[in-house]
Amino acid sequence: MGIGAFAAAQASAAELLAPLKVEPWSTTPGAPILEHPYGVPSLFEKGVVRRAAKAWPLPGAASSMTPLADLFGSITPNGLVYERHHAGVPDIDPAQHRLAVHGLVSAPKLFTMDDILRLPSESRIHFIECSGNTGGEWNGPSGMPVQLTHGLLSCCEWTGVRLSTLLDEVNGAVGKARWILAEGSDAAAMTRSLPLDRIIDRAMIVYAQNGERLRPENGYPLRLIVPGFEGNTHVKWLRRLKLVDAPLETREETSKYTNLLADGTARKFVFEMDAKSVITRPSPGHKLTTHGYYPISGLAWSGRGTIRRVEVSTDGGASWRNARMETSPRERALTRFEADWQWNGGPAAILSRATDSTGYVQPTREALVSARGLNSQYHYNAIQQWRVDANGDVRNA
Ligand SMILES: Nc1nc2c(c(=O)[nH]1)N[C@H]1C(S)=C(S)[C@@H](COP(=O)(O)O)O[C@H]1N2
Ligand SMILES: [Mo]
């Protein structure tokens, strides 16, 4: 697999006439059990890995991106979940880890991991998208493949404790508690203020992803999940939750992660990720080698609810038709869609457009730029077009 393998080899005419071949692996036993006590993908899948879009200047401050073109369904395997760290990945001994819940609460408490694992748990499937995802397309087609344009995106089943359960453990918020400050224990001490009333129904403190404990790069042993909110609010290596009356205006919500508009004002506390979709197959780097039927497959998501509809165009947006939902749409989770397409060998431009349960429709780049200007950097969610050339090359142009 890997880029380029979308329309793979076909059986030859000679093969079609001969008896089915007996390959060496059919005649001798394969590798013994426990060769890999922790399983690894087939060696033929070694190209399916996270990649960085650029070299980062500071050690530890970097991101890697999920290989979206090579994934199926809507769940991101743990080893391929994109990574974004501001100061590298700490190695935290869960026996030493503590979570303080304090500030405007009745009974502040210092939790051990054992304390948290003994609380009632819940498992929920949600996407996380970095607000910087697809930022390279603000000025028009970047030429990059979908892994590098949209790969700051993942979707896992997260297991942990509801924020509301944790607040019950400290006998609830008191006084003017309206916001909650979340702080990470990495060297970047990622710190964000979050509005309590908007997240209390769904925020979770999680210790597991896709059935196993969190990976170190995704926050082991404990992270905050704020379904639908921009990635940086999902504080990893979580060490502190403080109930406060107003946002603390941390670096991560003033100098960073604000969105500068054309008139020089900035949008602050832009939390929800707006509805968005992208075609992952075929996508740039793929080559269509035969004329005829191709499924157009992709992902759609919204930080404000469920995906109600995905439309696909193969003529540059002149006409649209509904795609099928391949996975059932879930609240603030990735939804896989698929549409049928007969490629006749002519040049084409393929696009997808998501509508969410609030009725919001994913905008064109022109509409987004006219509303937000070109300085925003974050929260780029416009319709993405891939060009298919007559020779079958798929390009971001
Ligand atoms: N403590 C801490 N939490 C953090 C970060 C960080 O650097 N430190 N990065 C944030 C950003 S910008 C994003 S997009 C997500 C990425 O989560 P992931 O690496 O698990 O994909 O984590 C957020 N939580
Ligand atoms: Mo991010």
Coordinates of C-alpha atoms and ligand atoms in Angstrom, one line a residue:
M1 CA 0.0 0.0 0.0
G2 CA 1.1 3.6 0.5
I3 CA 0.7 6.5 -1.9
G4 CA 0.3 5.4 -5.5
A5 CA -1.4 2.1 -4.9
F6 CA -5.0 3.2 -5.3
A7 CA -5.5 1.5 -8.7
A8 CA -3.2 -1.5 -8.2
A9 CA -2.1 -4.2 -10.6
Q10 CA -4.6 -6.4 -12.3
A11 CA -4.2 -10.2 -13.0
S12 CA -2.6 -10.9 -16.3
A13 CA -4.3 -12.8 -19.2
A14 CA -2.0 -15.7 -18.7
E15 CA -2.8 -15.9 -15.0
L16 CA -6.5 -15.9 -15.7
L17 CA -6.1 -19.1 -17.8
A18 CA -3.7 -21.0 -15.5
P19 CA -4.6 -22.9 -12.2
L20 CA -4.3 -20.7 -9.1
K21 CA -0.6 -20.7 -8.2
V22 CA 0.7 -22.4 -5.0
E23 CA 3.0 -19.9 -3.4
P24 CA 5.9 -20.8 -1.0
W25 CA 3.9 -19.5 2.0
S26 CA 1.3 -22.1 1.3
T27 CA 3.6 -25.0 1.6
T28 CA 5.7 -24.2 4.8
P29 CA 4.7 -23.0 8.2
G30 CA 4.9 -19.3 8.7
A31 CA 6.5 -17.4 11.6
P32 CA 6.0 -18.8 15.1
I33 CA 3.4 -17.4 17.5
L34 CA 4.7 -14.5 19.7
E35 CA 7.3 -13.4 17.1
H36 CA 5.7 -10.0 17.9
P37 CA 4.3 -10.1 21.4
Y38 CA 2.9 -6.7 20.6
G39 CA 1.5 -7.0 17.0
V40 CA 2.9 -4.9 14.2
P41 CA 1.5 -4.3 10.7
S42 CA 2.5 -6.4 7.7
L43 CA 6.0 -5.5 6.4
F44 CA 4.2 -4.7 3.1
E45 CA 2.5 -1.8 4.9
K46 CA 5.7 -0.2 6.1
G47 CA 5.1 3.0 4.0
V48 CA 1.9 3.7 6.1
V49 CA 3.4 5.9 8.7
R50 CA 3.1 9.3 10.3
R51 CA 5.0 12.1 8.5
A52 CA 6.0 15.6 9.2
A53 CA 5.1 18.4 6.7
K54 CA 8.3 20.3 7.5
A55 CA 11.4 20.5 9.6
W56 CA 10.7 22.2 12.9
P57 CA 13.3 24.7 14.3
L58 CA 13.0 23.9 18.0
P59 CA 13.6 20.5 19.5
G60 CA 10.4 18.9 20.9
A61 CA 8.0 21.4 19.2
A62 CA 6.8 19.6 16.2
S63 CA 3.9 17.7 14.6
S64 CA 3.4 14.5 12.6
M65 CA 0.5 13.7 10.4
T66 CA -1.9 10.8 10.0
P67 CA -1.7 8.9 6.7
L68 CA -5.4 9.5 5.8
A69 CA -5.1 8.2 2.3
D70 CA -4.2 4.7 3.6
L71 CA -6.8 4.4 6.3
F72 CA -10.3 2.8 6.2
G73 CA -13.4 3.3 8.2
S74 CA -13.4 6.0 10.8
I75 CA -11.1 4.9 13.6
T76 CA -7.4 5.9 13.6
P77 CA -5.1 3.1 14.7
N78 CA -3.1 4.2 17.8
G79 CA 0.3 4.0 16.1
L80 CA -0.9 6.4 13.4
V81 CA -2.7 9.1 15.5
Y82 CA -1.1 12.4 14.5
E83 CA 1.1 14.0 17.2
R84 CA 1.5 17.6 18.2
H85 CA 3.7 18.5 21.1
H86 CA 5.1 21.9 22.2
A87 CA 7.9 20.4 24.2
G88 CA 8.4 16.7 23.2
V89 CA 6.9 13.6 24.8
P90 CA 7.5 13.1 28.5
D91 CA 7.9 9.6 29.9
I92 CA 5.6 9.7 32.9
D93 CA 5.4 6.9 35.5
P94 CA 1.7 6.5 36.3
A95 CA 2.5 5.7 39.9
Q96 CA 4.0 9.1 40.3
H97 CA 1.4 11.0 38.3
R98 CA -1.1 13.2 40.1
L99 CA -4.1 15.2 39.0
A100 CA -5.1 18.2 41.2
V101 CA -8.7 19.4 41.0
H102 CA -8.9 22.7 42.9
G103 CA -9.9 26.4 42.8
L104 CA -13.6 27.1 43.2
V105 CA -14.6 23.7 44.4
S106 CA -16.0 22.4 47.8
A107 CA -13.3 19.8 48.5
P108 CA -10.1 20.1 46.5
K109 CA -8.5 16.8 45.8
L110 CA -5.2 15.3 44.6
F111 CA -6.0 12.2 42.5
T112 CA -3.7 9.3 41.9
M113 CA -4.1 7.2 38.7
D114 CA -5.6 4.5 40.9
D115 CA -8.2 6.9 42.2
I116 CA -9.2 7.8 38.7
L117 CA -9.3 4.2 37.5
R118 CA -11.7 3.4 40.3
L119 CA -14.3 6.0 39.2
P120 CA -17.2 5.1 36.9
S121 CA -15.9 5.1 33.3
E122 CA -17.3 5.8 29.8
S123 CA -16.0 5.1 26.3
R124 CA -16.8 7.5 23.5
I125 CA -15.6 7.9 19.9
H126 CA -14.5 11.4 19.0
F127 CA -12.2 13.1 16.5
I128 CA -9.4 15.5 17.5
E129 CA -8.3 18.0 14.9
C130 CA -5.5 20.5 15.4
S131 CA -6.8 24.1 14.7
G132 CA -3.8 24.4 12.4
N133 CA -4.9 21.5 10.2
T134 CA -5.2 22.5 6.5
G135 CA -3.7 25.9 7.2
G136 CA -1.4 25.5 4.2
E137 CA -4.4 25.9 1.9
W138 CA -5.4 29.5 2.9
N139 CA -3.5 30.9 -0.1
G140 CA -4.8 28.3 -2.5
P141 CA -3.8 24.8 -3.5
S142 CA -0.5 23.9 -1.8
G143 CA 0.3 20.9 -4.0
M144 CA 0.6 18.7 -0.9
P145 CA -1.0 15.2 -0.5
V146 CA -4.0 14.7 1.9
Q147 CA -1.7 13.4 4.7
L148 CA 0.0 16.8 4.8
T149 CA -3.0 19.0 4.1
H150 CA -5.5 17.3 6.4
G151 CA -3.5 14.8 8.5
L152 CA -3.6 16.7 11.8
L153 CA -6.8 14.7 12.4
S154 CA -7.6 11.5 14.2
C155 CA -10.6 9.7 15.7
C156 CA -10.4 7.2 18.6
E157 CA -12.5 5.5 21.1
W158 CA -11.5 7.3 24.3
T159 CA -12.1 5.7 27.7
G160 CA -12.1 7.6 31.0
V161 CA -14.1 9.6 33.4
R162 CA -16.6 12.3 32.7
L163 CA -15.5 15.8 33.9
S164 CA -18.9 16.0 35.7
T165 CA -18.0 12.7 37.6
L166 CA -14.7 14.2 38.7
L167 CA -16.4 17.4 39.8
D168 CA -18.8 15.3 41.9
E169 CA -15.7 13.8 43.6
V170 CA -14.7 17.3 44.8
N171 CA -18.3 18.0 45.9
G172 CA -18.9 20.3 42.9
A173 CA -18.0 23.8 41.8
V174 CA -18.8 26.7 44.1
G175 CA -19.2 30.4 44.0
K176 CA -18.6 32.1 40.6
A177 CA -17.0 29.0 39.0
R178 CA -17.6 29.5 35.3
W179 CA -14.4 28.4 33.6
I180 CA -11.9 25.6 34.1
L181 CA -8.2 25.9 33.6
A182 CA -6.5 22.7 32.3
E183 CA -2.7 22.3 32.6
G184 CA -0.3 19.7 31.2
S185 CA 2.7 18.4 33.0
D186 CA 5.0 18.4 30.0
A187 CA 7.8 21.0 29.8
A188 CA 5.5 23.2 27.7
A189 CA 2.8 23.2 30.5
M190 CA 0.1 23.6 27.8
T191 CA -2.6 25.6 29.6
R192 CA -6.1 26.5 28.4
S193 CA -9.2 28.1 30.0
L194 CA -12.4 26.4 29.0
P195 CA -16.1 27.5 29.5
L196 CA -17.6 25.1 32.0
D197 CA -21.2 25.3 30.7
R198 CA -20.2 24.5 27.1
I199 CA -18.2 21.4 28.0
I200 CA -19.6 19.9 31.1
D201 CA -22.0 17.5 29.2
R202 CA -19.2 15.9 27.2
A203 CA -15.6 16.6 28.4
M204 CA -13.7 13.6 29.7
I205 CA -10.5 12.8 31.5
V206 CA -9.2 9.8 29.6
Y207 CA -6.6 7.1 30.2
A208 CA -7.2 4.8 27.3
Q209 CA -7.6 5.1 23.5
N210 CA -8.9 2.3 21.2
G211 CA -8.9 -0.2 24.0
E212 CA -5.5 0.2 25.4
R213 CA -3.8 2.8 27.7
L214 CA -2.9 6.1 26.0
R215 CA 0.2 6.2 24.0
P216 CA 3.0 8.4 25.5
E217 CA 2.7 10.8 22.5
N218 CA -1.0 11.1 23.1
G219 CA -0.9 12.1 26.7
Y220 CA 0.0 9.0 28.8
P221 CA -1.1 8.5 31.5
L222 CA -4.0 11.0 31.5
R223 CA -5.4 13.6 29.1
L224 CA -8.4 15.9 28.7
I225 CA -10.8 15.3 25.8
V226 CA -13.1 18.2 24.9
P227 CA -15.1 16.7 22.0
G228 CA -15.5 19.1 19.1
F229 CA -13.1 21.8 20.4
E230 CA -9.8 22.6 18.7
G231 CA -6.9 20.1 19.4
N232 CA -4.9 22.3 21.7
T233 CA -7.7 22.2 24.3
H234 CA -7.3 18.5 24.7
V235 CA -4.5 18.9 27.2
K236 CA -2.2 15.9 27.4
W237 CA -0.3 14.7 30.4
L238 CA -3.0 16.5 32.4
R239 CA -1.9 17.5 36.0
R240 CA -4.2 20.2 37.1
L241 CA -7.8 21.4 36.7
K242 CA -8.6 24.6 38.4
L243 CA -12.2 26.0 38.6
V244 CA -12.1 29.8 38.1
D245 CA -14.5 32.6 37.5
A246 CA -13.0 33.9 34.2
P247 CA -10.5 32.8 31.5
L248 CA -6.9 33.2 32.6
E249 CA -5.8 34.6 29.2
T250 CA -2.8 32.2 29.0
R251 CA -0.2 32.4 26.2
E252 CA -2.1 29.7 24.4
E253 CA -5.3 31.8 24.1
T254 CA -3.7 35.2 23.5
S255 CA -0.4 35.2 21.7
K256 CA -1.2 31.8 20.2
Y257 CA -4.4 30.1 19.0
T258 CA -6.2 33.4 18.2
N259 CA -7.4 34.1 14.6
L260 CA -6.4 37.4 13.1
L261 CA -9.0 39.0 10.8
A262 CA -8.4 41.3 7.8
D263 CA -9.4 44.4 9.9
G264 CA -6.7 43.7 12.5
T265 CA -9.0 42.4 15.2
A266 CA -8.5 38.8 16.4
R267 CA -11.1 36.1 17.2
K268 CA -10.3 34.7 20.6
F269 CA -11.6 31.5 22.2
V270 CA -12.6 30.0 18.9
F271 CA -13.2 26.6 20.3
E272 CA -15.5 24.5 18.0
M273 CA -14.1 23.0 14.9
D274 CA -16.5 23.8 12.0
A275 CA -17.9 21.1 9.7
K276 CA -15.4 19.9 7.2
S277 CA -14.8 17.0 4.8
V278 CA -12.1 15.7 2.5
I279 CA -11.7 13.0 -0.1
T280 CA -9.0 10.6 0.9
R281 CA -9.2 8.2 -2.1
P282 CA -8.5 9.1 -4.8
S283 CA -6.2 11.9 -3.6
P284 CA -3.0 13.5 -4.6
G285 CA -0.2 11.0 -5.3
H286 CA -2.7 8.4 -6.5
K287 CA -2.9 7.4 -10.2
L288 CA -6.0 6.1 -11.9
T289 CA -4.8 3.4 -14.3
T290 CA -8.0 2.1 -15.8
H291 CA -11.2 3.8 -17.0
G292 CA -14.5 2.8 -15.3
Y293 CA -15.8 2.6 -11.8
Y294 CA -14.0 4.2 -8.8
P295 CA -15.5 4.7 -5.4
I296 CA -14.8 8.2 -4.1
S297 CA -14.1 7.8 -0.3
G298 CA -13.5 10.4 2.3
L299 CA -14.1 11.7 5.8
A300 CA -16.5 14.3 7.2
W301 CA -16.8 15.7 10.7
S302 CA -18.1 18.6 12.7
G303 CA -17.3 19.9 16.2
R304 CA -20.9 21.1 16.6
G305 CA -22.7 17.8 16.2
T306 CA -23.2 15.0 13.7
I307 CA -22.7 15.0 9.9
R308 CA -26.1 15.2 8.2
R309 CA -25.1 15.1 4.6
V310 CA -22.0 14.8 2.4
E311 CA -22.2 15.8 -1.3
V312 CA -19.6 15.0 -3.9
S313 CA -18.8 16.8 -7.2
T314 CA -16.7 15.4 -10.0
D315 CA -17.0 18.5 -12.2
G316 CA -15.3 21.2 -10.1
G317 CA -18.5 22.0 -8.1
A318 CA -20.8 22.6 -11.1
S319 CA -23.1 19.7 -9.9
W320 CA -23.3 17.8 -6.6
R321 CA -24.8 14.5 -5.5
N322 CA -25.2 12.9 -2.2
A323 CA -22.6 10.4 -0.9
R324 CA -23.5 7.3 1.1
M325 CA -22.5 7.3 4.8
E326 CA -20.2 4.3 5.1
T327 CA -20.0 4.6 8.9
S328 CA -23.0 5.8 10.9
P329 CA -22.6 9.5 11.8
R330 CA -21.8 10.0 15.5
E331 CA -21.6 13.1 17.5
R332 CA -18.3 14.9 17.0
A333 CA -16.7 11.9 15.3
L334 CA -15.3 11.1 11.9
T335 CA -17.8 9.8 9.4
R336 CA -16.6 7.8 6.4
F337 CA -18.5 8.6 3.2
E338 CA -18.4 7.0 -0.3
A339 CA -19.8 8.0 -3.7
D340 CA -19.8 6.0 -6.9
W341 CA -18.0 7.4 -9.9
Q342 CA -17.4 6.3 -13.5
W343 CA -14.2 7.9 -14.7
N344 CA -14.2 8.1 -18.5
G345 CA -10.6 9.3 -18.8
G346 CA -11.3 13.0 -19.1
P347 CA -9.8 15.6 -16.8
A348 CA -12.0 15.9 -13.6
A349 CA -12.1 17.9 -10.4
I350 CA -13.4 16.0 -7.4
L351 CA -14.7 17.8 -4.3
S352 CA -16.7 17.0 -1.1
R353 CA -19.0 19.2 0.9
A354 CA -20.3 18.5 4.4
T355 CA -23.4 19.7 6.1
D356 CA -23.8 19.2 9.9
S357 CA -26.7 18.7 12.2
T358 CA -26.9 22.5 12.8
G359 CA -27.5 23.0 9.1
Y360 CA -24.1 24.6 8.6
V361 CA -22.6 23.9 5.1
Q362 CA -18.9 23.6 4.6
P363 CA -17.9 26.8 2.7
T364 CA -15.9 27.4 -0.5
R365 CA -12.4 28.8 -0.1
E366 CA -13.6 32.1 -1.6
A367 CA -16.4 32.4 1.0
L368 CA -14.1 31.5 3.9
V369 CA -11.4 34.0 2.8
S370 CA -14.0 36.8 2.2
A371 CA -15.3 36.2 5.8
R372 CA -12.0 35.7 7.6
G373 CA -9.3 37.2 5.3
L374 CA -5.9 35.6 4.9
N375 CA -4.3 36.2 8.3
S376 CA -6.3 33.6 10.3
Q377 CA -3.8 30.7 10.1
Y378 CA -6.2 28.5 12.1
H379 CA -9.6 26.9 11.5
Y380 CA -9.4 26.5 7.8
N381 CA -12.3 24.3 6.8
A382 CA -13.1 25.1 3.2
I383 CA -14.1 22.6 0.5
Q384 CA -11.0 20.8 -0.9
Q385 CA -10.6 20.1 -4.6
W386 CA -8.4 17.5 -6.1
R387 CA -7.7 17.5 -9.9
V388 CA -7.6 14.3 -11.9
D389 CA -5.6 14.7 -15.2
A390 CA -6.5 12.8 -18.4
N391 CA -3.5 10.5 -17.7
G392 CA -5.0 9.6 -14.3
D393 CA -2.7 11.6 -12.1
V394 CA -4.4 13.1 -9.0
R395 CA -3.1 16.5 -7.9
N396 CA -3.7 19.2 -5.3
A397 CA -3.9 22.0 -7.8
Ligands
LIG1 N1 0.3 19.1 27.6 C1 0.1 19.3 26.2 N2 -1.1 19.1 25.7 C2 -1.3 19.2 24.4 C3 -0.2 19.7 23.5 C4 1.0 19.9 24.1 O1 2.0 20.3 23.5 N3 1.2 19.7 25.5 N4 -0.5 19.9 22.2 C5 -1.9 20.2 21.9 C6 -2.2 20.3 20.5 S1 -1.8 21.8 19.7 C7 -2.9 19.3 19.8 S2 -3.4 19.6 18.2 C8 -3.3 18.1 20.5 C9 -2.7 16.9 19.7 O2 -3.0 15.7 20.3 P1 -2.2 14.3 19.8 O3 -0.8 14.6 19.8 O4 -2.7 13.3 20.8 O5 -2.8 14.1 18.4 O6 -2.8 18.0 21.8 C10 -2.9 19.2 22.5 N5 -2.5 19.0 23.9
MO2 MO -2.8 21.8 17.7

